[in-house]
């Protein structure tokens, strides 16, 4: 994992840099399907918050391959998921602070805000 990503959170700029790297992370979006339909990041996979425990084995497998960056609307749900995943032994995961809303403001204004 990138040294900047050893905490529980990373900035949208950190995520953008990671996505440009040779070893792109998996983007896990923990919002609800109706939110995902409004705004999403390219290549993000929808895993709604309530389904995360049932998806643990699959997420572990993904984490064995690459880092996981968890996103939501403002960064609250994603931080909860990262804390839970870390308690389950998945260390290479981080939450994007400010969520997709901050991404839209700082990185890509074509991503709708809601």
Coordinates of N, CA and C in Angstrom, one line a residue:
X1 N 0.8 -1.2 0.0 CA 0.0 0.0 0.0 C 0.9 1.2 0.0
X2 N 0.4 2.2 -0.7 CA 1.1 3.5 -0.8 C 1.3 4.1 0.7
X3 N 2.4 4.7 1.0 CA 2.7 5.2 2.3 C 1.7 6.3 2.7
X4 N 1.2 7.0 1.7 CA 0.2 8.1 2.1 C -1.1 7.4 2.5
X5 N -1.3 6.2 2.3 CA -2.6 5.5 2.5 C -2.6 4.6 3.7
X6 N -1.7 4.8 4.7 CA -1.6 4.0 5.8 C -2.6 4.3 6.9
X7 N -3.2 5.6 6.8 CA -4.2 5.9 7.8 C -5.5 5.3 7.3
X8 N -6.6 5.8 7.9 CA -7.9 5.3 7.5 C -8.5 6.1 6.3
X9 N -8.0 7.3 6.0 CA -8.6 8.1 5.0 C -7.5 8.6 4.0
X10 N -8.0 9.0 2.8 CA -7.1 9.6 1.8 C -7.9 10.7 1.1
X11 N -7.3 11.6 0.5 CA -8.0 12.7 -0.2 C -8.4 12.3 -1.6
X12 N -9.3 13.0 -2.2 CA -9.6 12.8 -3.6 C -8.3 12.9 -4.5
X13 N -7.4 13.8 -4.2 CA -6.2 13.9 -5.0 C -5.3 12.7 -4.9
X14 N -5.3 12.1 -3.7 CA -4.6 10.8 -3.5 C -5.2 9.7 -4.3
X15 N -6.5 9.7 -4.3 CA -7.3 8.7 -5.1 C -7.0 8.8 -6.6
X16 N -7.0 10.1 -7.1 CA -6.7 10.3 -8.5 C -5.3 9.8 -8.8
X17 N -4.3 10.1 -8.0 CA -3.0 9.7 -8.2 C -2.9 8.1 -8.3
X18 N -3.6 7.5 -7.3 CA -3.6 6.0 -7.3 C -4.2 5.4 -8.6
X19 N -5.3 6.1 -9.0 CA -6.0 5.6 -10.2 C -5.1 5.7 -11.5
X20 N -4.1 6.6 -11.4 CA -3.2 6.8 -12.6 C -2.0 5.9 -12.4
X21 N -1.8 5.2 -11.3 CA -0.7 4.4 -11.1 C -0.8 3.0 -11.9
X22 N 0.3 2.3 -12.0 CA 0.2 1.0 -12.6 C -0.6 0.0 -11.9
X23 N -0.7 0.1 -10.6 CA -1.5 -0.8 -9.8 C -2.7 -0.1 -9.3
X24 N -3.7 0.1 -10.1 CA -4.9 0.8 -9.8 C -5.6 0.1 -8.6
X25 N -6.1 0.8 -7.7 CA -6.9 0.2 -6.6 C -8.3 -0.1 -7.1
X26 N -9.0 -1.0 -6.3 CA -10.4 -1.2 -6.5 C -11.2 -0.1 -5.8
X27 N -12.2 0.5 -6.5 CA -13.1 1.5 -5.9 C -14.3 0.8 -5.5
X28 N -14.7 0.9 -4.2 CA -15.9 0.2 -3.7 C -16.8 1.4 -3.2
X29 N -17.9 1.5 -3.8 CA -18.9 2.5 -3.5 C -20.0 1.9 -2.6
X30 N -20.1 2.4 -1.4 CA -21.0 1.8 -0.4 C -22.3 2.6 -0.3
X31 N -22.6 3.4 -1.3 CA -23.9 4.2 -1.2 C -25.0 3.2 -1.7
X32 N -26.2 3.8 -1.7 CA -27.4 3.0 -2.1 C -27.5 3.1 -3.7
X33 N -28.2 2.1 -4.3 CA -28.3 2.1 -5.7 C -28.8 3.4 -6.3
X34 N -29.8 4.0 -5.7 CA -30.4 5.3 -6.2 C -29.3 6.4 -6.2
X35 N -28.4 6.4 -5.2 CA -27.4 7.4 -5.2 C -26.4 7.1 -6.3
X36 N -26.0 5.9 -6.4 CA -25.1 5.4 -7.5 C -25.6 5.8 -8.9
X37 N -26.9 5.7 -9.0 CA -27.5 6.1 -10.3 C -27.3 7.6 -10.6
X38 N -27.3 8.4 -9.6 CA -27.1 9.9 -9.8 C -25.7 10.3 -10.1
X39 N -24.8 9.7 -9.4 CA -23.3 10.1 -9.6 C -22.5 8.9 -9.2
X40 N -21.5 8.7 -10.0 CA -20.5 7.6 -9.8 C -19.2 7.9 -10.3
X41 N -18.2 7.2 -9.8 CA -16.8 7.3 -10.4 C -16.6 6.1 -11.3
X42 N -15.9 6.4 -12.4 CA -15.7 5.4 -13.4 C -15.0 4.2 -12.7
X43 N -15.4 3.0 -13.1 CA -14.9 1.8 -12.5 C -15.2 1.5 -11.1
X44 N -16.0 2.3 -10.4 CA -16.4 2.0 -9.1 C -17.4 0.9 -9.1
X45 N -17.3 0.0 -8.1 CA -18.2 -1.1 -8.0 C -19.2 -0.8 -6.8
X46 N -20.4 -0.9 -7.0 CA -21.5 -0.7 -6.0 C -21.5 -1.9 -5.1
X47 N -21.3 -1.6 -3.8 CA -21.5 -2.6 -2.7 C -22.2 -1.9 -1.6
X48 N -23.5 -1.8 -1.7 CA -24.2 -1.0 -0.6 C -23.8 -1.4 0.8
X49 N -23.8 -0.4 1.7 CA -23.3 -0.6 3.0 C -23.9 -1.8 3.7
X50 N -25.2 -2.0 3.6 CA -25.9 -3.2 4.2 C -25.4 -4.5 3.7
X51 N -24.8 -4.5 2.5 CA -24.4 -5.8 1.9 C -22.9 -6.1 2.2
X52 N -22.2 -5.2 2.8 CA -20.7 -5.3 3.0 C -20.4 -6.6 3.8
X53 N -21.1 -6.9 4.9 CA -20.7 -8.1 5.6 C -20.9 -9.4 4.8
X54 N -21.9 -9.5 4.0 CA -22.1 -10.6 3.1 C -21.1 -10.7 2.0
X55 N -20.5 -9.6 1.7 CA -19.5 -9.5 0.6 C -18.0 -9.6 1.2
X56 N -17.9 -9.9 2.5 CA -16.6 -9.9 3.1 C -15.6 -10.8 2.4
X57 N -15.9 -12.0 2.1 CA -15.0 -13.0 1.5 C -14.6 -12.4 0.1
X58 N -15.5 -11.9 -0.7 CA -15.1 -11.4 -2.0 C -14.2 -10.1 -1.8
X59 N -14.5 -9.3 -0.9 CA -13.7 -8.1 -0.6 C -12.3 -8.5 -0.2
X60 N -12.2 -9.5 0.6 CA -10.9 -10.0 1.0 C -10.1 -10.5 -0.2
X61 N -10.7 -11.2 -1.1 CA -10.1 -11.6 -2.3 C -9.6 -10.5 -3.1
X62 N -10.4 -9.5 -3.2 CA -10.0 -8.3 -4.0 C -8.8 -7.6 -3.3
X63 N -8.9 -7.5 -2.0 CA -7.8 -6.8 -1.3 C -6.5 -7.6 -1.4
X64 N -6.6 -8.9 -1.6 CA -5.4 -9.7 -1.9 C -4.7 -9.3 -3.2
X65 N -5.5 -8.8 -4.1 CA -4.9 -8.4 -5.4 C -4.5 -6.9 -5.4
X66 N -5.3 -6.0 -4.9 CA -5.0 -4.6 -4.9 C -5.6 -3.9 -3.7
X67 N -5.2 -2.6 -3.5 CA -5.8 -1.8 -2.4 C -7.3 -1.6 -2.7
X68 N -8.0 -1.3 -1.7 CA -9.4 -1.0 -1.8 C -9.6 0.5 -1.3
X69 N -10.3 1.3 -2.1 CA -10.6 2.6 -1.8 C -12.2 2.6 -1.7
X70 N -12.7 2.9 -0.5 CA -14.1 2.9 -0.2 C -14.6 4.3 -0.3
X71 N -15.7 4.5 -1.0 CA -16.3 5.8 -1.2 C -17.8 5.8 -0.9
X72 N -18.3 7.0 -0.5 CA -19.7 7.2 -0.3 C -20.0 8.7 -0.7
X73 N -21.1 9.2 -0.2 CA -21.5 10.6 -0.5 C -20.5 11.6 0.1
X74 N -20.4 11.6 1.4 CA -19.5 12.6 2.1 C -18.4 12.0 2.9
X75 N -18.2 10.7 2.9 CA -17.1 10.0 3.6 C -17.4 9.4 4.9
X76 N -18.6 9.5 5.4 CA -19.0 9.0 6.7 C -19.2 7.5 6.6
X77 N -20.1 7.0 5.7 CA -20.3 5.6 5.6 C -19.1 4.8 5.2
X78 N -18.3 5.4 4.3 CA -17.1 4.7 3.8 C -16.1 4.6 4.9
X79 N -16.0 5.6 5.8 CA -15.1 5.5 6.9 C -15.5 4.4 7.9
X80 N -16.8 4.3 8.1 CA -17.4 3.2 8.9 C -17.0 1.8 8.4
X81 N -17.2 1.7 7.0 CA -16.9 0.4 6.4 C -15.4 0.1 6.5
X82 N -14.5 1.1 6.3 CA -13.1 0.9 6.4 C -12.7 0.4 7.8
X83 N -13.3 1.1 8.8 CA -13.0 0.7 10.2 C -13.4 -0.8 10.4
X84 N -14.6 -1.2 9.9 CA -15.1 -2.5 10.0 C -14.2 -3.5 9.3
X85 N -13.8 -3.2 8.1 CA -13.0 -4.1 7.3 C -11.6 -4.3 8.0
X86 N -11.1 -3.2 8.5 CA -9.8 -3.4 9.2 C -10.0 -4.3 10.4
X87 N -11.1 -4.2 11.1 CA -11.3 -5.1 12.3 C -11.4 -6.6 11.8
X88 N -11.8 -6.8 10.5 CA -11.9 -8.1 9.9 C -10.6 -8.6 9.4
X89 N -9.6 -7.8 9.4 CA -8.2 -8.2 9.0 C -7.8 -7.6 7.6
X90 N -8.7 -6.8 7.0 CA -8.3 -6.2 5.7 C -7.6 -4.9 6.0
X91 N -6.3 -4.8 5.9 CA -5.6 -3.6 6.2 C -5.4 -2.6 5.1
X92 N -5.4 -3.1 3.9 CA -5.1 -2.2 2.7 C -6.4 -1.7 2.1
X93 N -7.1 -0.9 3.0 CA -8.3 -0.2 2.6 C -8.3 1.1 3.2
X94 N -8.9 2.1 2.5 CA -9.0 3.5 3.0 C -10.3 4.1 2.5
X95 N -10.8 5.1 3.2 CA -11.9 5.8 2.8 C -11.5 7.2 2.2
X96 N -12.2 7.5 1.1 CA -12.0 8.8 0.5 C -12.7 9.9 1.3
X97 N -11.9 10.7 1.9 CA -12.5 11.8 2.8 C -13.3 12.8 1.9
X98 N -14.5 13.1 2.4 CA -15.3 14.0 1.6 C -16.2 13.4 0.6
X99 N -15.9 12.1 0.3 CA -16.7 11.3 -0.6 C -16.8 11.8 -2.0
X100 N -17.8 11.4 -2.7 CA -18.0 11.7 -4.1 C -18.3 13.2 -4.3
X101 N -18.9 13.8 -3.2 CA -19.2 15.2 -3.3 C -17.9 16.0 -3.4
X102 N -16.9 15.7 -2.5 CA -15.6 16.4 -2.6 C -14.9 16.1 -3.9
X103 N -15.0 14.9 -4.4 CA -14.4 14.5 -5.7 C -14.9 15.4 -6.8
X104 N -16.2 15.7 -6.8 CA -16.8 16.5 -7.8 C -16.3 18.0 -7.7
X105 N -16.1 18.4 -6.4 CA -15.7 19.8 -6.2 C -14.2 20.0 -6.6
X106 N -13.4 19.0 -6.2 CA -11.9 19.2 -6.3 C -11.3 18.5 -7.6
X107 N -11.9 17.5 -8.1 CA -11.3 16.7 -9.2 C -12.1 16.7 -10.5
X108 N -13.4 16.4 -10.4 CA -14.1 16.3 -11.7 C -15.5 16.9 -11.5
X109 N -15.7 18.2 -11.9 CA -17.0 18.8 -11.8 C -18.1 18.2 -12.7
X110 N -17.7 17.3 -13.6 CA -18.8 16.7 -14.4 C -19.5 15.6 -13.6
X111 N -19.0 15.2 -12.5 CA -19.7 14.2 -11.6 C -20.8 15.1 -10.9
X112 N -22.0 14.7 -11.0 CA -23.1 15.5 -10.4 C -23.0 15.5 -8.9
X113 N -23.4 16.6 -8.3 CA -23.5 16.8 -6.9 C -25.0 16.7 -6.5
X114 N -25.3 16.1 -5.4 CA -26.7 16.0 -4.9 C -26.7 16.2 -3.4

